[in-house]
Amino acid sequence: MYLYMICFALSHIMFGFCFTGDITQKGYEKKRTKLLAPYIIQTPGKNSTITQLPPPSSSSRYRERRARRSHRSGGTRDDRYRSDIHTEAVQAALAKHKEEKMALPMPTKRRSTYVQTGYSYLVLSCSDSSSGSEDETSVRRQSTVIAPPPAVNPNLQSPDSWINHSVQGSSTSSSASSTMSHGEAKPQPQSQPQPQPQPQYRPQYQPLYQPQYQLQEPPLPVSSRVSTKIQQLLNTLKRPKRPPLSEFFTDDSEEIVEVPQPDPNTPKPEGRQTIPVKGEPLGVVSNWPPALQAALARWGATQGKSPALTALDITGKPLYTLTYGKLWSRSVKLAYTLLNKLGTKNEQILKPGDRVALVYPNSDPGMFWVAFYGCLLAEVIPVPIEVPLSRKDAGISQVGFLLGSCGVGLALTSEICLKGLPKTPAGEILQFKGWPRLKWVVTDSKYLTKPSKDWQPHIPTANTDPAYIEYKANKEGTVVGVAVSKVAMLTHCQALTQACNYCEGETLVNVLDFKKDMGLWHGVLTAVMNRIHTISVPYAVMKACPLSWVQRVHIHKARVALVKCRDLHWAMMAHRDQRDTSLASLRNLIVADGANPCEYPEVICPCATSPEAMTVAIRRTDEDVVPGAPLPARAILSLGGLSHGVIRVNTEDKNSALTVQDVGHVMPGALMCVVKPDGPPQLCKTDEIGEIIVNSRAGGNMYYGLPGVTKNTFEVIPVNANGVPIGEIPFVRSGLLGFVGPGSLIFVVGKIEGLLMVSGRRHNADDLVATALAVEPVKTVYRGRIAVFSVTVFYDERVVIVAEQRPDASEEDSFQWMSRVLQAIDSIHQVGLYCLALVPANTLPKTPLGGIHISDTKQFFLDGNLHPCNILMCPHTCVTNLPKPRQKQPVGVGPASVMVGNLVAGKRIAQAAGRDLGMIEDQDLVRKHQYLTEALHWRAQTDPDHVLYVLLNAKGVTVGTATCVQLHKRAEKIAAALTEKGSINTGENVVLLYPPGIDLIAAFYGCLYAGCVPVTVRPPHPQNLAATLPTVRMIIDVSVSACILTTQNLTRILRSKEAALSVNIKTWPTIIDTDDLPRRRPPQIYKPPTAEMIAYLDFSVSTTGMLTGVKISHAAVSALCRSIKLQCELYSSRQIAICLDPYCGLGFVLWCLASVYSGHQSILIPPFELESCLSLWLSTLSQYRIRDTFCSYSVMELCTKGLGTQTDLLKARGVNLSCVRSCVVIAEERPRLALTHSFSKLFKDVGLSPRAVSTAFGSRVNLAICLQGTTGPDPCTVYVDMKSLRHDRVRLVERGAPQSLPLMESGKILPGVRVIIVNPETRGPLGDSHLGEIWVNSPHNASGYYTIYGEESLQADHFNTKLSFGDPQTLWARTGYLGFVKRTELLAASGDRHDALFVVGSLDETLELRGLRYHPIDIETSVSRAHRSIAESAVFTWTNLLVVVSELCGSEQDALDLVPLITNVVLEEHHLIVGVVVIVDPGVIPINSRGEKQRMHLRDSFLADQLDPIYVAYNM
């Protein structure tokens, strides 16, 4: 905060000459040199506390600066001085990066985003050379404006060499600078590979199973814009971070982060313990009143015509003058009205001691004065607050907390103000959020009652009862009320009178807020005590005419002025052309918020204040007040030392120096100590920075209504180094950080609420602001609209800077400015920024007088409501406390030893099995079940009219049925057509291209009848042929199909011109349209010679982009159908409903095979029909009283999102799901617990049993491993520790434990299936509750991959593999999924304890990052929770960078809000730094028919720059 001190020097020069007339250029330089002489570095040994600044070399520099300043509007808000001195230090720090080329990848924005701001966004693919040259010109351009001019000292070198050499001594290996610098000439260590200019496309993932066909584009062109940017990002991250490796933390399974060992070089305080500092005695003056009200009564009676207050209108001209007589009479009238005229005759609404809110605008001080003194005379307690303008005011609800804690029920206001308050349509005043109900009372004179002659207000001698309550907002934004007693108010006025030497009848100009702080203490209270004439200059007048306060001083010959640094700065800006105003009359220029390197000690009075301690210290300006008082002093301190809380004189690196000026002596009658800000209030050492605490009668007494918080602030007893209290008198915490200098002068370096504790070091928010402002912000951001705060992410505070961007700033300029701010702050403060955000102008929440409401801004940032237009995240730079990457240990122990060790530890081998399939005794059944063709033929003969299939449309109307005989005859016709039209030979492959329906089933059996091998393929989407037709073509080519069976409509599509744009339509195999076939029968129904022959091929695209075809034999088909029949108890009289895609996996088996085998009726609901009628599936279950139904996750999600809010409507339609016994989700992934729970909860209202919903699990090597079925225990849920899971371990924890992940059992293991958990590296079995790969042995395992070339080794490895020990005979198939088996307390149907199988995720999909194994779904779940606007997300890695793609379902202005939230949540929950965040439109993330994300397709599209993203952020 107090970095303004540096700034005051130059401003004061301007102050000096501007107020006394013009000055020549030569005179300017001469005077500047003289003024800066105290800062010139002397020869070593003379004075180590002095630093140096060179003067300007030429008039052109001065003219340039003047011209630059004159372009800026005098009315801009600015809380800080412009500091050329600090700017030069910043430029020197940035010069480190001058030679290094900027290769930061600029974020990519869609041009349509933020069109309303009126400037186009550049989307650059910045190569090293181009951005480097831009950076150099940027530095060159700025240095021509602000680089340090040649020094007076002839021994000093030229500015350029000073810039270049001044940074040599910095030993810090700065992480932010290393992140921001590129292409530098430093030799890279040999071990690091040299970055290639453009990355080659080499997938990082190594799938465990590699069938020959990958459904992906050919290798990406190396000129891809995205790839180039990622390469730039990698280059920026090459250099080491600041902490050496020894400071990184080793991860153990229990604790994530440990505190690093303290650095032995950290500066520590070495002085002796401080002693309390006593202020001068408070003098006793005979005519001081016994109470403040008594002073008003005295002046009202004896000096009635003496002016008390002059208010100004909006133009800065006097509006009215309130005399002491009028002030007294009106205050008495108000006091009488408040006590006697508010309620009925018998009812007194207000009693002495009640609290009353004062709501008056800043432009109406007269009404406020009357109200304040009226309350004092009525002995009610005024609580001044700001005028509420709308429900959305910054901090409005916190003001409600203040009013509630103070028990306020009545508000005083003026008639004009009341009319301006926001109203409801009925005309009542709006009920503001969090506010108690208030009764509003207007205090204009015409509404006040004149008291009777015998009524006089009671004016007791000042006592300890509260006189008024002043509001104060703390760091978190909470507003509390500091109660000031009557005696404290009076004593404070006396102390200020003595310290400032106020005299009766003086004139005072007040620019500060008269409702609180110094504006109230000096301008309202002390002024009345001393009969001072106050001229109040409102904030609105200052905005319109910054010179108004100077003119008032000149016109009224004012002796005292109360201002802020901002007001000095504004006046200086506006004063250049004014030569007729003089400040010669001023005796005291009291500066409320800063100190300055002071050349005019007789005028400028910096001070230190806080709402709790009130005035702590103020600089005296008259030798008579404190005889022999030392002259003002200054200290040039090391920022590095300050960050460790110690005082170190800066002698080496002047770039990281802070010049602080004293704020004078302790107030009269006060006692002051400096104590440690953290922990017990232990006295600091003499060279230590601490919190200033004060004991005085003139201070706050308590936080009204908050006794708990009061004790910690208002009743502090300091202790010595041994923890022993130094006395019994209580001190008050001031919230100011500082130290006591020579001559008992007080120095303040900041405030507790502006303190950022990062990695154990303290940084001052305002110091960071000053550094940011010194990076030439004029073209990019508004100087006065910049906020700095810290957020807690991953066990440490992270620094965030938010600024308002100018509308005319280009994307490139903004990005350059942000990157240079990073460099400057890193070099000067040695702290990395976590996030730098630029928001559109006038969008940050404002305080009443135009500053930024920091706590609301921070909350907006954390809630994702900031809506930045530019953002730069730098987690790689500043997050240095990540656990050390895991080094995988080589397997030194033999697998057999591991097993023996497990057995010794009492752990059983992790294996589980379904019940036996049992023997088939009936010969009919043997024949019937041998092949599905025979089963269908047998059913057509024995039960021809039994309906096997019912197909529904979107309206729930039956559009097709198939009895046993109809299906048989249709299959015969197709078999005949294949033989005749297609000339198909036995064993050839035939593609079935049908929409979901009965035609598909008939075509499948037709192929079996003809002895062909069917291959079901999803038909291309007519509206999206370009994306879907190539997949169809690929499957046809890979399967070497001889023929395509399809419908008439699809035949036309395959031969259309549109299709010709995507594939070669001339090379399709024979296409047979089965819509209109002649009635022919095949000469015979084909019977395979052996059950091991292939029945059909099952092709599927995995989530990793692999197209995999597996061979399913007739024996496997029979075994699978029998297993499902037993598990689900299926027989002819049963009905099931299926809402699944029928093209692969278990979905195909249930749709086409199970009914023919078991004889039950299947009601078929094509999933695409739900797009037209969401309730179709649920209505069908209710209408047909279905007990068992099967669906996919995409169907369940559609119903949850679309119907979740319409359960009442479903009830009204008569939908009742109480009939459903089992609802099974068919999937090849970990159960989506959140979705199944949501579905169960939402539809519980329409009768769905929570026990009904369960999941199935299958894989490529075995289509159905688990299926819940009808008997056996309910699926169980366990909670595992995610940290352990990343280490390939399973550690079970309690529900609700931190970092816990719920996992649901994937259904019961099917009859005939055995699973075992195996270490994928050693291939040895693992113990119970250990994570490993799931291996399966079952009669319905697939026979192998369908390949043209016959990869024998791959077949053996995945389908016929053996354990390395234990049971080396059994052949197992590897599923490629990680999971574990846990023996539960539940009993299976057999009476044994039930073994539950838990699937964790696919091995192919896992991300290997930092030596740990992550499952994408876990990261995606966290990301989706980060913000309400994230619809879906997907993650993948590229060259060791984690890329997060999120779909934005809200407004595009939310896009950039997501970047920090996503980065935060992944860091907090997964301890990973996100490299790239991509925000895209809904529906961009590709999802397959099973509802699984196609992450590798997404990755390829991203790298090929085909996503059309809304925003791409490259985290530094």
PDB file of C-alpha atoms in Angstrom, residues 50-251:
ATOM      1  CA  ILE A  50      19.980   6.094   0.587  1.00  0.00           C
ATOM      2  CA  THR A  51      19.228   5.093  -2.951  1.00  0.00           C
ATOM      3  CA  GLN A  52      19.743   6.964  -6.208  1.00  0.00           C
ATOM      4  CA  LEU A  53      17.693   8.102  -9.139  1.00  0.00           C
ATOM      5  CA  PRO A  54      19.188   9.823 -12.183  1.00  0.00           C
ATOM      6  CA  PRO A  55      17.628  13.094 -13.453  1.00  0.00           C
ATOM      7  CA  PRO A  56      16.373  13.638 -16.997  1.00  0.00           C
ATOM      8  CA  SER A  57      18.898  14.240 -19.710  1.00  0.00           C
ATOM      9  CA  SER A  58      16.959  16.298 -22.169  1.00  0.00           C
ATOM     10  CA  SER A  59      13.971  18.523 -22.480  1.00  0.00           C
ATOM     11  CA  SER A  60      12.533  16.093 -24.994  1.00  0.00           C
ATOM     12  CA  ARG A  61      12.110  13.524 -22.203  1.00  0.00           C
ATOM     13  CA  TYR A  62      10.190  16.047 -20.121  1.00  0.00           C
ATOM     14  CA  ARG A  63       8.054  17.210 -23.039  1.00  0.00           C
ATOM     15  CA  GLU A  64       7.335  13.619 -23.951  1.00  0.00           C
ATOM     16  CA  ARG A  65       6.217  12.762 -20.466  1.00  0.00           C
ATOM     17  CA  ARG A  66       4.127  15.905 -20.228  1.00  0.00           C
ATOM     18  CA  ALA A  67       2.533  15.235 -23.576  1.00  0.00           C
ATOM     19  CA  ARG A  68       1.833  11.681 -22.548  1.00  0.00           C
ATOM     20  CA  ARG A  69       0.198  12.794 -19.325  1.00  0.00           C
ATOM     21  CA  SER A  70      -1.822  15.542 -20.937  1.00  0.00           C
ATOM     22  CA  HIS A  71      -3.580  12.974 -23.085  1.00  0.00           C
ATOM     23  CA  ARG A  72      -5.083  11.392 -20.022  1.00  0.00           C
ATOM     24  CA  SER A  73      -8.367  12.701 -18.765  1.00  0.00           C
ATOM     25  CA  GLY A  74      -8.074  14.569 -15.518  1.00  0.00           C
ATOM     26  CA  GLY A  75     -11.191  12.880 -14.281  1.00  0.00           C
ATOM     27  CA  THR A  76      -9.924   9.313 -14.403  1.00  0.00           C
ATOM     28  CA  ARG A  77     -10.048   7.574 -11.052  1.00  0.00           C
ATOM     29  CA  ASP A  78      -6.605   6.796  -9.740  1.00  0.00           C
ATOM     30  CA  ASP A  79      -5.750   5.779  -6.204  1.00  0.00           C
ATOM     31  CA  ARG A  80      -2.021   5.858  -6.810  1.00  0.00           C
ATOM     32  CA  TYR A  81       0.623   8.248  -7.975  1.00  0.00           C
ATOM     33  CA  ARG A  82       2.379   7.614 -11.223  1.00  0.00           C
ATOM     34  CA  SER A  83       5.894   6.629 -10.229  1.00  0.00           C
ATOM     35  CA  ASP A  84       8.611   7.256 -12.787  1.00  0.00           C
ATOM     36  CA  ILE A  85      11.138   6.054 -10.243  1.00  0.00           C
ATOM     37  CA  HIS A  86       9.343   2.756  -9.763  1.00  0.00           C
ATOM     38  CA  THR A  87       8.746   2.514 -13.504  1.00  0.00           C
ATOM     39  CA  GLU A  88      12.472   2.725 -14.087  1.00  0.00           C
ATOM     40  CA  ALA A  89      13.023  -0.108 -11.618  1.00  0.00           C
ATOM     41  CA  VAL A  90      10.387  -2.163 -13.402  1.00  0.00           C
ATOM     42  CA  GLN A  91      11.940  -1.429 -16.785  1.00  0.00           C
ATOM     43  CA  ALA A  92      15.296  -2.549 -15.437  1.00  0.00           C
ATOM     44  CA  ALA A  93      13.725  -5.762 -14.176  1.00  0.00           C
ATOM     45  CA  LEU A  94      12.103  -6.324 -17.548  1.00  0.00           C
ATOM     46  CA  ALA A  95      15.413  -5.737 -19.278  1.00  0.00           C
ATOM     47  CA  LYS A  96      16.428  -9.195 -18.099  1.00  0.00           C
ATOM     48  CA  HIS A  97      14.012 -10.473 -20.684  1.00  0.00           C
ATOM     49  CA  LYS A  98      15.025  -8.041 -23.404  1.00  0.00           C
ATOM     50  CA  GLU A  99      17.272 -10.483 -25.210  1.00  0.00           C
ATOM     51  CA  GLU A 100      14.933 -13.415 -24.719  1.00  0.00           C
ATOM     52  CA  LYS A 101      12.338 -13.922 -27.402  1.00  0.00           C
ATOM     53  CA  MET A 102       8.717 -14.002 -26.405  1.00  0.00           C
ATOM     54  CA  ALA A 103       7.227 -17.290 -27.429  1.00  0.00           C
ATOM     55  CA  LEU A 104       4.230 -17.381 -25.167  1.00  0.00           C
ATOM     56  CA  PRO A 105       1.416 -18.960 -27.125  1.00  0.00           C
ATOM     57  CA  MET A 106      -1.349 -16.393 -27.279  1.00  0.00           C
ATOM     58  CA  PRO A 107      -4.767 -17.730 -26.350  1.00  0.00           C
ATOM     59  CA  THR A 108      -7.008 -18.512 -29.301  1.00  0.00           C
ATOM     60  CA  LYS A 109     -10.411 -16.856 -29.389  1.00  0.00           C
ATOM     61  CA  ARG A 110     -13.271 -17.363 -31.717  1.00  0.00           C
ATOM     62  CA  ARG A 111     -13.852 -14.067 -33.498  1.00  0.00           C
ATOM     63  CA  SER A 112     -17.521 -14.006 -32.582  1.00  0.00           C
ATOM     64  CA  THR A 113     -16.781 -13.889 -28.852  1.00  0.00           C
ATOM     65  CA  TYR A 114     -17.331 -10.517 -27.152  1.00  0.00           C
ATOM     66  CA  VAL A 115     -18.303  -8.744 -30.360  1.00  0.00           C
ATOM     67  CA  GLN A 116     -19.994  -6.163 -28.217  1.00  0.00           C
ATOM     68  CA  THR A 117     -16.683  -4.703 -27.035  1.00  0.00           C
ATOM     69  CA  GLY A 118     -16.153  -3.214 -30.416  1.00  0.00           C
ATOM     70  CA  TYR A 119     -12.710  -4.440 -31.305  1.00  0.00           C
ATOM     71  CA  SER A 120     -11.632  -7.483 -33.172  1.00  0.00           C
ATOM     72  CA  TYR A 121      -9.562 -10.185 -31.547  1.00  0.00           C
ATOM     73  CA  LEU A 122      -6.442 -11.379 -33.228  1.00  0.00           C
ATOM     74  CA  VAL A 123      -5.850 -15.098 -33.386  1.00  0.00           C
ATOM     75  CA  LEU A 124      -2.133 -15.490 -33.789  1.00  0.00           C
ATOM     76  CA  SER A 125      -0.051 -18.540 -34.290  1.00  0.00           C
ATOM     77  CA  CYS A 126       2.989 -16.782 -33.006  1.00  0.00           C
ATOM     78  CA  SER A 127       6.240 -18.320 -34.047  1.00  0.00           C
ATOM     79  CA  ASP A 128       9.358 -17.675 -32.036  1.00  0.00           C
ATOM     80  CA  SER A 129      10.734 -15.150 -34.468  1.00  0.00           C
ATOM     81  CA  SER A 130       7.612 -13.069 -34.904  1.00  0.00           C
ATOM     82  CA  SER A 131       6.721 -12.801 -31.245  1.00  0.00           C
ATOM     83  CA  GLY A 132      10.329 -12.244 -30.353  1.00  0.00           C
ATOM     84  CA  SER A 133      10.618  -9.269 -32.609  1.00  0.00           C
ATOM     85  CA  GLU A 134       7.365  -7.883 -31.260  1.00  0.00           C
ATOM     86  CA  ASP A 135       8.697  -8.182 -27.752  1.00  0.00           C
ATOM     87  CA  GLU A 136      11.911  -6.437 -28.611  1.00  0.00           C
ATOM     88  CA  THR A 137      10.145  -3.556 -30.264  1.00  0.00           C
ATOM     89  CA  SER A 138       7.842  -3.405 -27.285  1.00  0.00           C
ATOM     90  CA  VAL A 139      10.764  -3.072 -24.893  1.00  0.00           C
ATOM     91  CA  ARG A 140      12.488  -0.634 -27.201  1.00  0.00           C
ATOM     92  CA  ARG A 141       9.384   1.479 -27.579  1.00  0.00           C
ATOM     93  CA  GLN A 142       8.818   1.660 -23.855  1.00  0.00           C
ATOM     94  CA  SER A 143      12.402   2.316 -23.013  1.00  0.00           C
ATOM     95  CA  THR A 144      12.424   5.348 -25.293  1.00  0.00           C
ATOM     96  CA  VAL A 145       9.719   6.751 -23.104  1.00  0.00           C
ATOM     97  CA  ILE A 146      10.737   5.771 -19.614  1.00  0.00           C
ATOM     98  CA  ALA A 147      14.203   4.283 -19.567  1.00  0.00           C
ATOM     99  CA  PRO A 148      16.411   5.928 -16.931  1.00  0.00           C
ATOM    100  CA  PRO A 149      18.179   9.021 -18.276  1.00  0.00           C
ATOM    101  CA  PRO A 150      21.931   9.539 -17.770  1.00  0.00           C
ATOM    102  CA  ALA A 151      22.916  10.180 -14.176  1.00  0.00           C
ATOM    103  CA  VAL A 152      24.394  13.326 -12.690  1.00  0.00           C
ATOM    104  CA  ASN A 153      27.290  11.295 -11.380  1.00  0.00           C
ATOM    105  CA  PRO A 154      29.860  11.121 -14.209  1.00  0.00           C
ATOM    106  CA  ASN A 155      31.016   7.706 -12.983  1.00  0.00           C
ATOM    107  CA  LEU A 156      27.657   6.159 -13.775  1.00  0.00           C
ATOM    108  CA  GLN A 157      27.174   4.470 -17.114  1.00  0.00           C
ATOM    109  CA  SER A 158      24.623   5.099 -19.822  1.00  0.00           C
ATOM    110  CA  PRO A 159      21.018   4.073 -19.204  1.00  0.00           C
ATOM    111  CA  ASP A 160      21.213   1.006 -21.411  1.00  0.00           C
ATOM    112  CA  SER A 161      24.227  -0.355 -19.648  1.00  0.00           C
ATOM    113  CA  TRP A 162      22.601   0.459 -16.313  1.00  0.00           C
ATOM    114  CA  ILE A 163      19.560  -1.563 -17.309  1.00  0.00           C
ATOM    115  CA  ASN A 164      21.684  -4.424 -18.512  1.00  0.00           C
ATOM    116  CA  HIS A 165      24.033  -4.557 -15.569  1.00  0.00           C
ATOM    117  CA  SER A 166      21.719  -3.730 -12.725  1.00  0.00           C
ATOM    118  CA  VAL A 167      20.199  -7.153 -12.854  1.00  0.00           C
ATOM    119  CA  GLN A 168      23.428  -9.118 -12.728  1.00  0.00           C
ATOM    120  CA  GLY A 169      23.451  -9.397  -8.976  1.00  0.00           C
ATOM    121  CA  SER A 170      20.065 -11.042  -8.746  1.00  0.00           C
ATOM    122  CA  SER A 171      20.709 -14.603  -7.674  1.00  0.00           C
ATOM    123  CA  THR A 172      17.117 -15.730  -7.692  1.00  0.00           C
ATOM    124  CA  SER A 173      16.303 -18.341 -10.277  1.00  0.00           C
ATOM    125  CA  SER A 174      13.012 -16.714 -10.988  1.00  0.00           C
ATOM    126  CA  SER A 175      10.267 -19.030 -12.014  1.00  0.00           C
ATOM    127  CA  ALA A 176       7.970 -16.494 -13.587  1.00  0.00           C
ATOM    128  CA  SER A 177      10.788 -15.055 -15.612  1.00  0.00           C
ATOM    129  CA  SER A 178      11.866 -18.501 -16.644  1.00  0.00           C
ATOM    130  CA  THR A 179       8.359 -19.213 -17.756  1.00  0.00           C
ATOM    131  CA  MET A 180       8.066 -16.071 -19.746  1.00  0.00           C
ATOM    132  CA  SER A 181      11.402 -16.207 -21.519  1.00  0.00           C
ATOM    133  CA  HIS A 182      12.035 -18.135 -24.668  1.00  0.00           C
ATOM    134  CA  GLY A 183      14.715 -18.883 -27.111  1.00  0.00           C
ATOM    135  CA  GLU A 184      17.419 -17.554 -24.851  1.00  0.00           C
ATOM    136  CA  ALA A 185      21.037 -18.295 -25.453  1.00  0.00           C
ATOM    137  CA  LYS A 186      21.643 -20.230 -22.241  1.00  0.00           C
ATOM    138  CA  PRO A 187      22.965 -23.720 -23.000  1.00  0.00           C
ATOM    139  CA  GLN A 188      20.393 -26.382 -22.223  1.00  0.00           C
ATOM    140  CA  PRO A 189      21.523 -29.324 -20.108  1.00  0.00           C
ATOM    141  CA  GLN A 190      22.521 -32.260 -22.273  1.00  0.00           C
ATOM    142  CA  SER A 191      19.908 -34.506 -20.737  1.00  0.00           C
ATOM    143  CA  GLN A 192      17.075 -32.336 -21.995  1.00  0.00           C
ATOM    144  CA  PRO A 193      16.026 -32.998 -25.550  1.00  0.00           C
ATOM    145  CA  GLN A 194      16.237 -29.903 -27.716  1.00  0.00           C
ATOM    146  CA  PRO A 195      12.756 -28.714 -28.594  1.00  0.00           C
ATOM    147  CA  GLN A 196      11.783 -29.437 -32.160  1.00  0.00           C
ATOM    148  CA  PRO A 197      10.271 -26.498 -34.016  1.00  0.00           C
ATOM    149  CA  GLN A 198       7.149 -28.494 -34.748  1.00  0.00           C
ATOM    150  CA  PRO A 199       5.980 -31.637 -32.998  1.00  0.00           C
ATOM    151  CA  GLN A 200       5.530 -34.864 -34.882  1.00  0.00           C
ATOM    152  CA  TYR A 201       2.250 -36.650 -34.376  1.00  0.00           C
ATOM    153  CA  ARG A 202       3.159 -39.536 -32.125  1.00  0.00           C
ATOM    154  CA  PRO A 203       0.299 -40.689 -29.925  1.00  0.00           C
ATOM    155  CA  GLN A 204       1.306 -40.728 -26.288  1.00  0.00           C
ATOM    156  CA  TYR A 205      -1.057 -43.550 -25.399  1.00  0.00           C
ATOM    157  CA  GLN A 206       0.103 -47.110 -25.925  1.00  0.00           C
ATOM    158  CA  PRO A 207      -3.012 -49.264 -26.183  1.00  0.00           C
ATOM    159  CA  LEU A 208      -2.620 -52.639 -24.563  1.00  0.00           C
ATOM    160  CA  TYR A 209      -4.434 -54.204 -27.483  1.00  0.00           C
ATOM    161  CA  GLN A 210      -3.584 -53.039 -30.937  1.00  0.00           C
ATOM    162  CA  PRO A 211      -5.840 -54.462 -33.613  1.00  0.00           C
ATOM    163  CA  GLN A 212      -4.729 -53.371 -37.015  1.00  0.00           C
ATOM    164  CA  TYR A 213      -7.277 -50.701 -37.677  1.00  0.00           C
ATOM    165  CA  GLN A 214      -7.318 -47.319 -36.026  1.00  0.00           C
ATOM    166  CA  LEU A 215     -10.259 -45.117 -36.742  1.00  0.00           C
ATOM    167  CA  GLN A 216      -8.295 -41.888 -36.995  1.00  0.00           C
ATOM    168  CA  GLU A 217      -6.942 -39.487 -39.494  1.00  0.00           C
ATOM    169  CA  PRO A 218      -3.518 -39.936 -41.051  1.00  0.00           C
ATOM    170  CA  PRO A 219      -0.697 -38.213 -39.114  1.00  0.00           C
ATOM    171  CA  LEU A 220      -1.476 -34.553 -38.629  1.00  0.00           C
ATOM    172  CA  PRO A 221       0.273 -31.971 -40.770  1.00  0.00           C
ATOM    173  CA  VAL A 222       3.165 -30.569 -38.800  1.00  0.00           C
ATOM    174  CA  SER A 223       2.082 -27.038 -39.584  1.00  0.00           C
ATOM    175  CA  SER A 224      -0.953 -27.415 -37.331  1.00  0.00           C
ATOM    176  CA  ARG A 225      -1.531 -24.134 -35.518  1.00  0.00           C
ATOM    177  CA  VAL A 226      -2.499 -25.837 -32.268  1.00  0.00           C
ATOM    178  CA  SER A 227       0.526 -28.133 -32.306  1.00  0.00           C
ATOM    179  CA  THR A 228       2.825 -25.144 -32.786  1.00  0.00           C
ATOM    180  CA  LYS A 229       1.273 -23.360 -29.831  1.00  0.00           C
ATOM    181  CA  ILE A 230       1.615 -26.428 -27.635  1.00  0.00           C
ATOM    182  CA  GLN A 231       5.250 -26.691 -28.661  1.00  0.00           C
ATOM    183  CA  GLN A 232       5.737 -23.050 -27.632  1.00  0.00           C
ATOM    184  CA  LEU A 233       4.100 -23.824 -24.317  1.00  0.00           C
ATOM    185  CA  LEU A 234       6.421 -26.791 -23.815  1.00  0.00           C
ATOM    186  CA  ASN A 235       9.391 -24.568 -24.566  1.00  0.00           C
ATOM    187  CA  THR A 236       8.271 -22.067 -21.930  1.00  0.00           C
ATOM    188  CA  LEU A 237       8.043 -24.846 -19.366  1.00  0.00           C
ATOM    189  CA  LYS A 238      11.499 -26.288 -20.099  1.00  0.00           C
ATOM    190  CA  ARG A 239      13.340 -24.115 -17.618  1.00  0.00           C
ATOM    191  CA  PRO A 240      13.470 -25.113 -13.959  1.00  0.00           C
ATOM    192  CA  LYS A 241      11.104 -23.621 -11.421  1.00  0.00           C
ATOM    193  CA  ARG A 242      12.419 -21.586  -8.558  1.00  0.00           C
ATOM    194  CA  PRO A 243      12.655 -24.178  -5.753  1.00  0.00           C
ATOM    195  CA  PRO A 244      15.446 -26.726  -6.214  1.00  0.00           C
ATOM    196  CA  LEU A 245      14.476 -30.379  -6.301  1.00  0.00           C
ATOM    197  CA  SER A 246      15.292 -30.895  -2.641  1.00  0.00           C
ATOM    198  CA  GLU A 247      12.370 -28.647  -1.747  1.00  0.00           C
ATOM    199  CA  PHE A 248       9.837 -30.753  -3.603  1.00  0.00           C
ATOM    200  CA  PHE A 249       7.793 -33.132  -1.529  1.00  0.00           C
ATOM    201  CA  THR A 250       7.865 -36.880  -1.645  1.00  0.00           C
ATOM    202  CA  ASP A 251       4.385 -38.283  -1.831  1.00  0.00           C
TER     203      ASP A 251
END
